[in-house]
mmCIF file of C-alpha atoms in Angstrom:
data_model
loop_
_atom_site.group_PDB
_atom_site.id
_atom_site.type_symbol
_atom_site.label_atom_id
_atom_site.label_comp_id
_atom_site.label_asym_id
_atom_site.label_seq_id
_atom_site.Cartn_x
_atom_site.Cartn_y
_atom_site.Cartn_z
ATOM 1 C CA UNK A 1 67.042 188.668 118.856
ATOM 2 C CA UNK A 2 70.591 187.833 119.087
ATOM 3 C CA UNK A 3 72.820 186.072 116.696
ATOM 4 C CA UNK A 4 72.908 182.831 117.351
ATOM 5 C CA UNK A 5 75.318 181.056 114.434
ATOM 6 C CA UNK A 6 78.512 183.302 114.020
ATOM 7 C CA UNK A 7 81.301 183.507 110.653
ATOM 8 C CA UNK A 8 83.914 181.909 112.664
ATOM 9 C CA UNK A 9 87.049 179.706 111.606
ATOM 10 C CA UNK A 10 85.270 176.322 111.375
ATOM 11 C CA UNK A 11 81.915 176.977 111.001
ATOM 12 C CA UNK A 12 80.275 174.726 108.552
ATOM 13 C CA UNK A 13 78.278 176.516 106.129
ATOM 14 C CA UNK A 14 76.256 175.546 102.998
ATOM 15 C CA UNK A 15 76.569 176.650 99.563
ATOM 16 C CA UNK A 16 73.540 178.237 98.048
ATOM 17 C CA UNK A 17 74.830 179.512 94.902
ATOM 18 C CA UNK A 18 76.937 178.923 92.236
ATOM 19 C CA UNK A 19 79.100 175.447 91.004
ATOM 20 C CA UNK A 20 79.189 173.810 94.553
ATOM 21 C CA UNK A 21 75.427 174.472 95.078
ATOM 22 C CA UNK A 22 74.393 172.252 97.778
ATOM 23 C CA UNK A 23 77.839 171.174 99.248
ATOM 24 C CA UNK A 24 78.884 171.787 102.967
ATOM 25 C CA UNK A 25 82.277 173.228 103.201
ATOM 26 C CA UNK A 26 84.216 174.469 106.308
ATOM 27 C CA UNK A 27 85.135 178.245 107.083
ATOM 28 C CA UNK A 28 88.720 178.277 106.805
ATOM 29 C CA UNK A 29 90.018 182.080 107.078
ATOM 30 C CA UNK A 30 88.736 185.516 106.779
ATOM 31 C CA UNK A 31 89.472 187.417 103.899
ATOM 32 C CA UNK A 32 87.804 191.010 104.269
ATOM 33 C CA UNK A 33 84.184 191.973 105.253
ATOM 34 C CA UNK A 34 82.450 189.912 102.297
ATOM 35 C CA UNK A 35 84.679 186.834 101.460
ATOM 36 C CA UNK A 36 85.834 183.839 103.594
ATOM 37 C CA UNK A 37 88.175 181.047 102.434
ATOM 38 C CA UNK A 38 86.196 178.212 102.363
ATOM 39 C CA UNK A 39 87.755 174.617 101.973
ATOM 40 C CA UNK A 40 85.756 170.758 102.194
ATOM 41 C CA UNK A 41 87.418 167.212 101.212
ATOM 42 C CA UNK A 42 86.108 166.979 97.628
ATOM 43 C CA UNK A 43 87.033 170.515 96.369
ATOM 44 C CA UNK A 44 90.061 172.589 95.793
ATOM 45 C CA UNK A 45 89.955 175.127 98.790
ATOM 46 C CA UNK A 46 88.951 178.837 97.366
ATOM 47 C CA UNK A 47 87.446 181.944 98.493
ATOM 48 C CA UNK A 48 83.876 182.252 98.684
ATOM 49 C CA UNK A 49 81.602 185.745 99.282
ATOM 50 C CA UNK A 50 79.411 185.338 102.332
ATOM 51 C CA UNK A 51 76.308 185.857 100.482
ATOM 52 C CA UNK A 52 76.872 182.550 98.451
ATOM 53 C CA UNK A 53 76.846 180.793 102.034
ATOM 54 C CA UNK A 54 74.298 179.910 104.751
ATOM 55 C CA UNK A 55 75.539 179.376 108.291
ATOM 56 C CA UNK A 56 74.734 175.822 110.074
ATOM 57 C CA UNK A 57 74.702 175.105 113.506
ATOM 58 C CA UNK A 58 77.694 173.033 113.279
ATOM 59 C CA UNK A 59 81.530 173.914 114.267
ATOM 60 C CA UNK A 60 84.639 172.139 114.208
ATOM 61 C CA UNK A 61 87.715 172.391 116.084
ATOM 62 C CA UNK A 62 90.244 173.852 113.587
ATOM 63 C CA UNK A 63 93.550 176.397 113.613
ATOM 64 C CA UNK A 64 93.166 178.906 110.837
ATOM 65 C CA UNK A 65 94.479 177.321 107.458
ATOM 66 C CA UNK A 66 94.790 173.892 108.653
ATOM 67 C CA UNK A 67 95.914 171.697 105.871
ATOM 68 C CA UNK A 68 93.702 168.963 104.123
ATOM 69 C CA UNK A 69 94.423 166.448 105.941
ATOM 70 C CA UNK A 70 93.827 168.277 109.324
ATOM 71 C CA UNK A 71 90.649 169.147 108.158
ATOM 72 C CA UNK A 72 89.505 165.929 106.746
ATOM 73 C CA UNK A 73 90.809 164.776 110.483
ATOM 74 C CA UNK A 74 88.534 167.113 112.360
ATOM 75 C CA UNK A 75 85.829 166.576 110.125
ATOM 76 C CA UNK A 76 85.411 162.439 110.778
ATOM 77 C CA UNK A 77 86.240 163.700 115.032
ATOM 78 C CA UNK A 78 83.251 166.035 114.724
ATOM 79 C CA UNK A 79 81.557 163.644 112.902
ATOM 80 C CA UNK A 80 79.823 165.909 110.702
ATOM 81 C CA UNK A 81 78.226 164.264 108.082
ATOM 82 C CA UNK A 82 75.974 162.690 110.224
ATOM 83 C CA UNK A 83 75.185 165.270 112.642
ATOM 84 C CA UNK A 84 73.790 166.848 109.300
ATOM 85 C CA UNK A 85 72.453 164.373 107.886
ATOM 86 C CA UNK A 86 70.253 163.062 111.405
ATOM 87 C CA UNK A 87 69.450 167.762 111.525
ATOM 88 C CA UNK A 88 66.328 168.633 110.409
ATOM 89 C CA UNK A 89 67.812 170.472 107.842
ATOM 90 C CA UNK A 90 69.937 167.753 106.466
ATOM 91 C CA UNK A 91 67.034 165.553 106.459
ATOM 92 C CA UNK A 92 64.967 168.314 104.551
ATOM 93 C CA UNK A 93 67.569 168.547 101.736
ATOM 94 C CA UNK A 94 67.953 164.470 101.394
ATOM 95 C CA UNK A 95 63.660 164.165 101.045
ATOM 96 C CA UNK A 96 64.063 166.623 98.595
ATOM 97 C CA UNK A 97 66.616 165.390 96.797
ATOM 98 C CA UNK A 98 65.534 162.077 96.546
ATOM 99 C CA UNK A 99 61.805 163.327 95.561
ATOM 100 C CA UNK A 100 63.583 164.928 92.410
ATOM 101 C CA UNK A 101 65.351 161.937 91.090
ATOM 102 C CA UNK A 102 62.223 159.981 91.444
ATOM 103 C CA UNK A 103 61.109 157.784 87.892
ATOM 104 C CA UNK A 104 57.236 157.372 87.017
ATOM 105 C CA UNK A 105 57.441 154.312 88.105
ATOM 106 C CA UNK A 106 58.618 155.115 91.276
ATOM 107 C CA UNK A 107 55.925 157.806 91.900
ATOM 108 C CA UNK A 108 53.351 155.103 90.840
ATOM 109 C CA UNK A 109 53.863 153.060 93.486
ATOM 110 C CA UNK A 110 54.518 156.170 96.016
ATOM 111 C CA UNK A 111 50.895 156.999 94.902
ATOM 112 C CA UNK A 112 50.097 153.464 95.549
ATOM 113 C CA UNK A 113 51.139 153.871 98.933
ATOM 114 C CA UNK A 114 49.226 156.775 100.058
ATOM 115 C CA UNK A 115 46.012 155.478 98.721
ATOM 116 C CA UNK A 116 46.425 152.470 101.375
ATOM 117 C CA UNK A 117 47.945 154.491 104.086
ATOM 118 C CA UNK A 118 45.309 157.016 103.755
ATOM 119 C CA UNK A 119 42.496 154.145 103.501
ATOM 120 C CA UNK A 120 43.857 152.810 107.122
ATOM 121 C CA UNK A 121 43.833 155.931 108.618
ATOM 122 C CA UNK A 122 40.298 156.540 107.559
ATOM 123 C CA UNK A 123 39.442 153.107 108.753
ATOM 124 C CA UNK A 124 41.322 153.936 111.967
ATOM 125 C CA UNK A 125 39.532 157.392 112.168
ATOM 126 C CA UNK A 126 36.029 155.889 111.767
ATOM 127 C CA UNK A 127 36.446 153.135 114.330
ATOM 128 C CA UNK A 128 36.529 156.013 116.486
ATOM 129 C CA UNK A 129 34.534 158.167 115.577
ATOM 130 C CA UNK A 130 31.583 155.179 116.389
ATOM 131 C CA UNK A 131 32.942 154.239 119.686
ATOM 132 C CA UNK A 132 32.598 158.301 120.591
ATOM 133 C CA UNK A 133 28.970 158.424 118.981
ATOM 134 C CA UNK A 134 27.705 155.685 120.801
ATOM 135 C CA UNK B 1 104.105 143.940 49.509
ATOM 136 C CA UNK B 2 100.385 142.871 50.447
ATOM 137 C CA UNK B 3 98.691 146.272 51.298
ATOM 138 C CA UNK B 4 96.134 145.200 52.949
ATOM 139 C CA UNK B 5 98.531 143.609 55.626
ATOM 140 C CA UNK B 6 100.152 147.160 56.408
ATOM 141 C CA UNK B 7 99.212 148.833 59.874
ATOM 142 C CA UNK B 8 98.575 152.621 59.445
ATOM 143 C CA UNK B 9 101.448 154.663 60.019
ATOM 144 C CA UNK B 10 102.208 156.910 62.529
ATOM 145 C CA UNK B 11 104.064 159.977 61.397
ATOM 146 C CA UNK B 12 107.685 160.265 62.961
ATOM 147 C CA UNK B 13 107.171 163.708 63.410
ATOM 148 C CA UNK B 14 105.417 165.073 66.395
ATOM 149 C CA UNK B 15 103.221 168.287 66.253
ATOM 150 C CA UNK B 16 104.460 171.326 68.307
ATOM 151 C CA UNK B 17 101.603 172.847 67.814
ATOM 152 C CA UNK B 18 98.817 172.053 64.749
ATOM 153 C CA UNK B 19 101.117 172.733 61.118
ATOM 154 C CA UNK B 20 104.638 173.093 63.523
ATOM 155 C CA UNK B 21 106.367 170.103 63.353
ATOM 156 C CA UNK B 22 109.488 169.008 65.858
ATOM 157 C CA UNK B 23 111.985 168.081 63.233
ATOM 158 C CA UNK B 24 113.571 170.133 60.317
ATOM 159 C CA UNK B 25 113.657 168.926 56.969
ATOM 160 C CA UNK B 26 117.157 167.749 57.211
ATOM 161 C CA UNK B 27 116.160 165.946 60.249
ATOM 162 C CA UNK B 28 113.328 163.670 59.270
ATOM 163 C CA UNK B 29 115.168 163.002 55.794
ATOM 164 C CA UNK B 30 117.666 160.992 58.316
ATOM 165 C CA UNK B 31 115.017 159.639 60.600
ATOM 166 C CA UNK B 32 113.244 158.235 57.735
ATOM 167 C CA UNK B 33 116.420 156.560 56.315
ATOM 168 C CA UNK B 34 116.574 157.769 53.093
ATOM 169 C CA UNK B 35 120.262 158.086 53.043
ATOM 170 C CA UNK B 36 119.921 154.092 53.956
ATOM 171 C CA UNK B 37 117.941 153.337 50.850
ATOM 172 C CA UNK B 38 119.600 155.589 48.529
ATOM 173 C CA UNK B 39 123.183 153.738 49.642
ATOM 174 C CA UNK B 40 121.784 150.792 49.202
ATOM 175 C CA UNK B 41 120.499 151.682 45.873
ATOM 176 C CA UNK B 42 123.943 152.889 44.733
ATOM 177 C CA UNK B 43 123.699 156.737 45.307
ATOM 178 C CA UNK B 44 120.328 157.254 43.673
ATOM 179 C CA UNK B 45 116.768 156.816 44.888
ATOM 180 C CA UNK B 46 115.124 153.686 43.692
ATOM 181 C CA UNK B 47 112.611 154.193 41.252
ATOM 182 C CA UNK B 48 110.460 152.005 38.612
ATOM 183 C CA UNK B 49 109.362 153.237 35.274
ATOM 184 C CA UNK B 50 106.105 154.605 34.700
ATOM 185 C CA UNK B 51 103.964 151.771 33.261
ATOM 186 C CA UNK B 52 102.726 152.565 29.963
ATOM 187 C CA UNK B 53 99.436 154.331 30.024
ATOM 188 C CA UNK B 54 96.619 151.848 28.040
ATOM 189 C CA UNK B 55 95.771 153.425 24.827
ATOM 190 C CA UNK B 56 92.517 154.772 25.446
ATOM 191 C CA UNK B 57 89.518 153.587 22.673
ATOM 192 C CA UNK B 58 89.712 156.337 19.614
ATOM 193 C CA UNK B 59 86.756 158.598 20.462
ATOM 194 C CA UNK B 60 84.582 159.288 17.932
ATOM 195 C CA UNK B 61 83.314 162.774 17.098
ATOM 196 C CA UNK B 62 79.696 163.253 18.639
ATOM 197 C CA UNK B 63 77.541 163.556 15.609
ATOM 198 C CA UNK B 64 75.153 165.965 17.825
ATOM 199 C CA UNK B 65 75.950 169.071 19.581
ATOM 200 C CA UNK B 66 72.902 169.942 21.717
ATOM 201 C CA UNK B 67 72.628 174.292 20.970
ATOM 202 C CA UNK B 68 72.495 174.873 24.838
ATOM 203 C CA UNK B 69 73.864 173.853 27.756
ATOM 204 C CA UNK B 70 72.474 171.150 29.916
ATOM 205 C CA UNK B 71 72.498 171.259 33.144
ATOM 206 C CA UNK B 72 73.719 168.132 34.750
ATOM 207 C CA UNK B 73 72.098 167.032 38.189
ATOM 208 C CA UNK B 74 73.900 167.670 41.452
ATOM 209 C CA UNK B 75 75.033 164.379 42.401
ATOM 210 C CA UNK B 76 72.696 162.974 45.618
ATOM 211 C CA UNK B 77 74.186 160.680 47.881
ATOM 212 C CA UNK B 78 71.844 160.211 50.471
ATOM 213 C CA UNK B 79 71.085 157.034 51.891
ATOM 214 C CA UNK B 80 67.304 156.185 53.262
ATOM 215 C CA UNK B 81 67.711 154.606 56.608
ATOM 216 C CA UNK B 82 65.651 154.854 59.876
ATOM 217 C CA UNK B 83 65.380 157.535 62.207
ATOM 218 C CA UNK B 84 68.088 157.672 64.607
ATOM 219 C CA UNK B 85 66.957 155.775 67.942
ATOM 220 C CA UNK B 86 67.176 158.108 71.248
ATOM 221 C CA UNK B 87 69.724 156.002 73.527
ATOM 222 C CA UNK B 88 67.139 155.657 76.224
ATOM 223 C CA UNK B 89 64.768 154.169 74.096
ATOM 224 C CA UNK B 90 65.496 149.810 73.931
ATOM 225 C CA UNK B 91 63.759 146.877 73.759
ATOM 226 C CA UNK B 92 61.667 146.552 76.574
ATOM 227 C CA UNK B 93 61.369 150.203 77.875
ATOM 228 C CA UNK B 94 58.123 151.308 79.084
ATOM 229 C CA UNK B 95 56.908 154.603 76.687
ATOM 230 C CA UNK B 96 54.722 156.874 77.556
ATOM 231 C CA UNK B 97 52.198 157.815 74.288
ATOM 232 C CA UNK B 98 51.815 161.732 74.255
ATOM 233 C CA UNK B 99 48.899 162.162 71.245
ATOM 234 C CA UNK B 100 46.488 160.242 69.419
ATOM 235 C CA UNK B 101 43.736 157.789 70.613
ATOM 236 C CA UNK B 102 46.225 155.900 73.311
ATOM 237 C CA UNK B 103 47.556 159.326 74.733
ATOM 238 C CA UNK B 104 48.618 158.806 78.376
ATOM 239 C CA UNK B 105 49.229 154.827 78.142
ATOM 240 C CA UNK B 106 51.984 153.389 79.339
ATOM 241 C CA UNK B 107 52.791 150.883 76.768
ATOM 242 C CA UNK B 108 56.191 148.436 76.253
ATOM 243 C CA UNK B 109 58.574 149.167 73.074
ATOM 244 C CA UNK B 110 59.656 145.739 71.349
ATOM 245 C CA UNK B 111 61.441 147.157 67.989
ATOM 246 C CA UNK B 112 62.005 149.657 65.380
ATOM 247 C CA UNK B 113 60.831 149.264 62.201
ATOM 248 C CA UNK B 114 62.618 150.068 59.310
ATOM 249 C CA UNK B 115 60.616 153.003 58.540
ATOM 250 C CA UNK B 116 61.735 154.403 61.556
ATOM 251 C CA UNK B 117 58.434 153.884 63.788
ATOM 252 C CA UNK B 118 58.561 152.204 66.943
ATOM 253 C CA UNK B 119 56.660 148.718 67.519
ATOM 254 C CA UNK B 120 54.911 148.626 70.236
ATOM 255 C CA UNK B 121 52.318 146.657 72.305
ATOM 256 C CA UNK B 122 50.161 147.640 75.390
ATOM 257 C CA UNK B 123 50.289 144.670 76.156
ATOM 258 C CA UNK B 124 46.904 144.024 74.904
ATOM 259 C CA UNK B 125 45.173 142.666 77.874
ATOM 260 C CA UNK B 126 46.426 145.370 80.284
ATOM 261 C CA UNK B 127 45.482 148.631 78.744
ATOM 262 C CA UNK B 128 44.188 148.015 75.259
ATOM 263 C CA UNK B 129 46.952 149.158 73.384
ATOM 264 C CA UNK B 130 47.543 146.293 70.559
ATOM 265 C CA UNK B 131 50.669 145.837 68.570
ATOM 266 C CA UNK B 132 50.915 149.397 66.644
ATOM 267 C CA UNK B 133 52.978 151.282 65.320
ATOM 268 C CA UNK B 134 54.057 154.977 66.813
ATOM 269 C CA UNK B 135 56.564 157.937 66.128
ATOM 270 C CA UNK B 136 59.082 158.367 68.186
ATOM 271 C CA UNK B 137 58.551 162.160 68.490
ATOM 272 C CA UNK B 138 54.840 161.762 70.333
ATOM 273 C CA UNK B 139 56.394 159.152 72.762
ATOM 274 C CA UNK B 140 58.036 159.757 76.826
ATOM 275 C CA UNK B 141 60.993 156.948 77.584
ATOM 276 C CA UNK B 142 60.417 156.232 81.136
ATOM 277 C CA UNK B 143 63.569 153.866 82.935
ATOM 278 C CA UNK B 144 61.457 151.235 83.304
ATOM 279 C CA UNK B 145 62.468 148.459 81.770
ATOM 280 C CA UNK B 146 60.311 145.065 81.337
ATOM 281 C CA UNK B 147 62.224 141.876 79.911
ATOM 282 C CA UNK B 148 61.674 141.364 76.418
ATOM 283 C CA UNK B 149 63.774 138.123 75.652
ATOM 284 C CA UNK B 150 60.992 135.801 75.504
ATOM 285 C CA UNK B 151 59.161 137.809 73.037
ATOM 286 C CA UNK B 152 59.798 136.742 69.030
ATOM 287 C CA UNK B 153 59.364 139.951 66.769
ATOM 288 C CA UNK B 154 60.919 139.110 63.634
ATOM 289 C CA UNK B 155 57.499 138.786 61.547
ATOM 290 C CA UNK B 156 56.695 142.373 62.114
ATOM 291 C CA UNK B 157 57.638 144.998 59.533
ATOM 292 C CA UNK B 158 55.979 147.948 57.820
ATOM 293 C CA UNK B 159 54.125 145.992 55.747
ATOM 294 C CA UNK B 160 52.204 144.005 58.032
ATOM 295 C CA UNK B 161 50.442 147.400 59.305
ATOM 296 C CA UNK B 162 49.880 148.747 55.755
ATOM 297 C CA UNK B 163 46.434 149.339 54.456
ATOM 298 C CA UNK B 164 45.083 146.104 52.811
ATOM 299 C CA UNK B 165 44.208 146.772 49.477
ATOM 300 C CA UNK B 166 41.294 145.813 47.398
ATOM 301 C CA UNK B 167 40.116 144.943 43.872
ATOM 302 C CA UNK B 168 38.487 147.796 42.481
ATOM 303 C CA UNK B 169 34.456 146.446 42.372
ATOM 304 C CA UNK B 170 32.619 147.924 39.409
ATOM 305 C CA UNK B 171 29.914 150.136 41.055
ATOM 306 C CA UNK B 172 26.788 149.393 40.104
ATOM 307 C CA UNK B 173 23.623 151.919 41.122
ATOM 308 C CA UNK B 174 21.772 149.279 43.039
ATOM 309 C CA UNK B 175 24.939 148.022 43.991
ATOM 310 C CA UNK B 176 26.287 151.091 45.811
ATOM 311 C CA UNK B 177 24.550 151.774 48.902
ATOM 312 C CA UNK B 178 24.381 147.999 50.043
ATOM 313 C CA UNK B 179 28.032 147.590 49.418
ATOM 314 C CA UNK B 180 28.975 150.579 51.863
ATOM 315 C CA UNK B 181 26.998 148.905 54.193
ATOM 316 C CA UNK B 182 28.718 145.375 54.003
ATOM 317 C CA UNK B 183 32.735 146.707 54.173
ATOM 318 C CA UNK B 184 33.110 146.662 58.083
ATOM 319 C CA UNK B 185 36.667 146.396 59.138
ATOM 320 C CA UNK B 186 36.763 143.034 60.921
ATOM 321 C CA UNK B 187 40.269 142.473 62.540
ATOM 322 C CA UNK B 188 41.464 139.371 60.800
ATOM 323 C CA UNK B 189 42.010 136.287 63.367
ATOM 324 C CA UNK B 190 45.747 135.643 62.295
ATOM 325 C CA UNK B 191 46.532 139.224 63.944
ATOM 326 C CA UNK B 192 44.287 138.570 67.035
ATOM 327 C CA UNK B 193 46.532 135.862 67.355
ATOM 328 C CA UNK B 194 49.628 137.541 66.955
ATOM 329 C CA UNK B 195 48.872 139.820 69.803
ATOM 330 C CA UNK B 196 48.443 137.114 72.107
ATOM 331 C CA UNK B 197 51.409 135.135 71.641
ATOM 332 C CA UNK B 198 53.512 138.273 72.038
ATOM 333 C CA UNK B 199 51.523 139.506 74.708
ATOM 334 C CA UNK B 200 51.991 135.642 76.260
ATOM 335 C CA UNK B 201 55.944 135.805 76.798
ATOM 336 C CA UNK B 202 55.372 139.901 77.692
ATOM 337 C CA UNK B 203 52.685 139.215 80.815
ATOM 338 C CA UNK B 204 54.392 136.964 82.185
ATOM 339 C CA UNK B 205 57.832 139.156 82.421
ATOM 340 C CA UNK B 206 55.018 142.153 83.915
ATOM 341 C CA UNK B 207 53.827 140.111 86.758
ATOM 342 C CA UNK B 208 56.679 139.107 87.930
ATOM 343 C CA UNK B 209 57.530 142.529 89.099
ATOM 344 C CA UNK B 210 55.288 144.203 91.935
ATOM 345 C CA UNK B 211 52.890 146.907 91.118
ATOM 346 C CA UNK B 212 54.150 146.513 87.293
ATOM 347 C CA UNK B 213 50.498 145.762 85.945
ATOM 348 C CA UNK B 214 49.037 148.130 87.323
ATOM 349 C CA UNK B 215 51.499 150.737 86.156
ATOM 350 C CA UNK B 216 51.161 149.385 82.649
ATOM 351 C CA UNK B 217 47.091 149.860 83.177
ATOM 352 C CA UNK B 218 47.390 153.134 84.601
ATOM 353 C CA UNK B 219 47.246 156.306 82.231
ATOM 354 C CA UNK B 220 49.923 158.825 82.721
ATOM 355 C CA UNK B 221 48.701 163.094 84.072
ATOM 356 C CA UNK B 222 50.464 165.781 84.892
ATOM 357 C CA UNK B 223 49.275 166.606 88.423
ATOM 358 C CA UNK B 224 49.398 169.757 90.131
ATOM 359 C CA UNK B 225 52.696 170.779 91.346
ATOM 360 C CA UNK B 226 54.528 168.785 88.349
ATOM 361 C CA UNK B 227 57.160 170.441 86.594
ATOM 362 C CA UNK B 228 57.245 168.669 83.437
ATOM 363 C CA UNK B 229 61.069 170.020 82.694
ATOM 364 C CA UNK B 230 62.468 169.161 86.322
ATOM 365 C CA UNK B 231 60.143 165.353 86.008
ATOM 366 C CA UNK B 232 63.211 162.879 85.791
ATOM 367 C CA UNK B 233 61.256 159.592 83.812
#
């Protein structure tokens, strides 16, 4: 199988390790086989090994080393946040999040909800199940 | 010159570093305008004289000299005040009771007691927990947080929830095995009442959010899949 997402000067790539865990930053320069300079709008732009990094599907139009404001620039013309955030993978990582910052109270009335979507789809499901029978 | 009036006062002389001051000696004596005060003074520094120390009583010779040394007591200043309340613990959170006969419940915190426990009531009607007292080392602080202004909650202290005492009975033989029989700890109707009128202003704060009863009734578990460290309450 081919490689399908290359390390290329905007490719948008998401931390997996380390302070920024979870941020997406943008692929700014090359520094040798294992590190990249990576840069994104809320951080101080810094070299990053490849192996902290996972490759996305998205890529922006930059020049190597563009300044901050370029980049913020190409970022909002790309429009990346929410081409990540409507991915499957961006939606992944917002269920998730949000599932770990739920209270008790909140997963009270999540459990409430499941009962009574479950009971309707067992209604549902046995409605059917006569007309077939019959 | 009131002292009470005076503002603290800032030194004139900024730290360089901690024990390294900016100005020399010579310096600060001019910033502080001692040369001002001693002109004024004629050449000399104002001073006053030393007041004249009171003649202390004449002590009289002990009349006993104890053959050892006593030991004198190290001096105890400790104050007795009530444990120190987490900060997500206030009036009106929902706790979660960890051990003892209401382990699980999800019951409403009204106050702390000056012994340091924490008053708290089920309420009553919703999942049996009455007004009682609990540590605050057994108990979960959810978020959840119920209004508590109509509630009054003065009247309750420590010693409403002590053991009642009784007269000692002189124990006759005959006596004895009827009166074990007889002592049955009937809740007293003033403290029925109590828990209603509390649990009054609290029931009607409950219902007025959704699905808040029913919390309150429901006992908390640790499912499968829970991670009781990564659980945000």
């Amino acid at each position: 199988m081919p490689f399908k997402r290359y390390v290329e000067i905007g490719r948008v790539a998401l931390v997996n390790y380390g302070k920024d865990y979870g941020k997406l930053v943008v692929i700014v320069d090359v520094i040798d086989q294992n590190r990249a300079l990576v840069d994104a709008p809320d951080m101080v732009r810094g070299q990053m090994n490849f192996k902290r990094l996972t490759l996305t599907d998205i890529k922006i139009d930059i020049k190597r080393v563009p300044n901050k404001k370029t980049l913020v620039a190409a970022l909002e013309a790309a429009d990346v946040k929410n081409k990540w955030e409507s991915s499957s993978w961006g939606r992944k990582l917002i269920v998730q999040k949000k599932r770990a910052s739920l209270k008790d109270f909140d997963r009270f009335k999540i459990m409430l909800a499941k009962i009574k979507k479950a009971g309707v789809v067992r209604q549902e499901l046995s409605k059917l199940k006569k007309e077939t029978t019959c | 010159m009131a002292p009470k009036d005076r503002k603290p006062h800032v030194s004139r002389n900024p730290d360089l570093i901690r024990g390294v001051g900016k100005y020399s000696r010579s310096k600060m004596y001019h910033k502080r305008g001692l040369w001002a005060i001693k002109a004024k003074n004629g050449g000399a520094f104002p001073k006053h004289e030393k007041q004249a120390a009171a003649a202390a009583p004449a002590e009289k010779p002990p009349k006993f000299y104890p053959a050892d040394d006593v030991k004198k007591p190290l001096v105890n200043k400790r104050k007795a005040r009530p444990t120190k309340l987490r900060a997500s613990i206030t009036p009106g959170t929902v706790l979660i009771i960890l051990a003892g006969r209401f382990k699980g419940k999800r019951v409403v915190f009204l106050k702390q007691l000056t012994s340091g426990l924490l008053l708290v009531t089920g309420p009553f009607k919703i999942n049996g927990v009455p007004l009682r007292r609990v540590n605050q080392s057994y108990v979960i602080a959810t978020s959840t947080k119920v209004d508590i202004s109509g509630v009054n909650v003065e009247k309750f202290d420590d010693k409403y929830f002590g053991k009642k005492v009784e007269k000692k009975k002189k124990k006759g033989e005959g006596e004895f095995f009827e009166a074990e029989k007889e002592e049955k700890n009937v809740l007293p109707q003033d403290k029925k009442d109590d828990q209603k009128t509390v649990d009054a202003a609290l029931i009607a704060a409950i219902e007025a959010v959704p699905d808040l009863k029913s919390y309150l009734g429901a006992r908390f578990s640790l499912k499968a899949g829970m991670k009781p460290h990564e659980l945000v309450f």
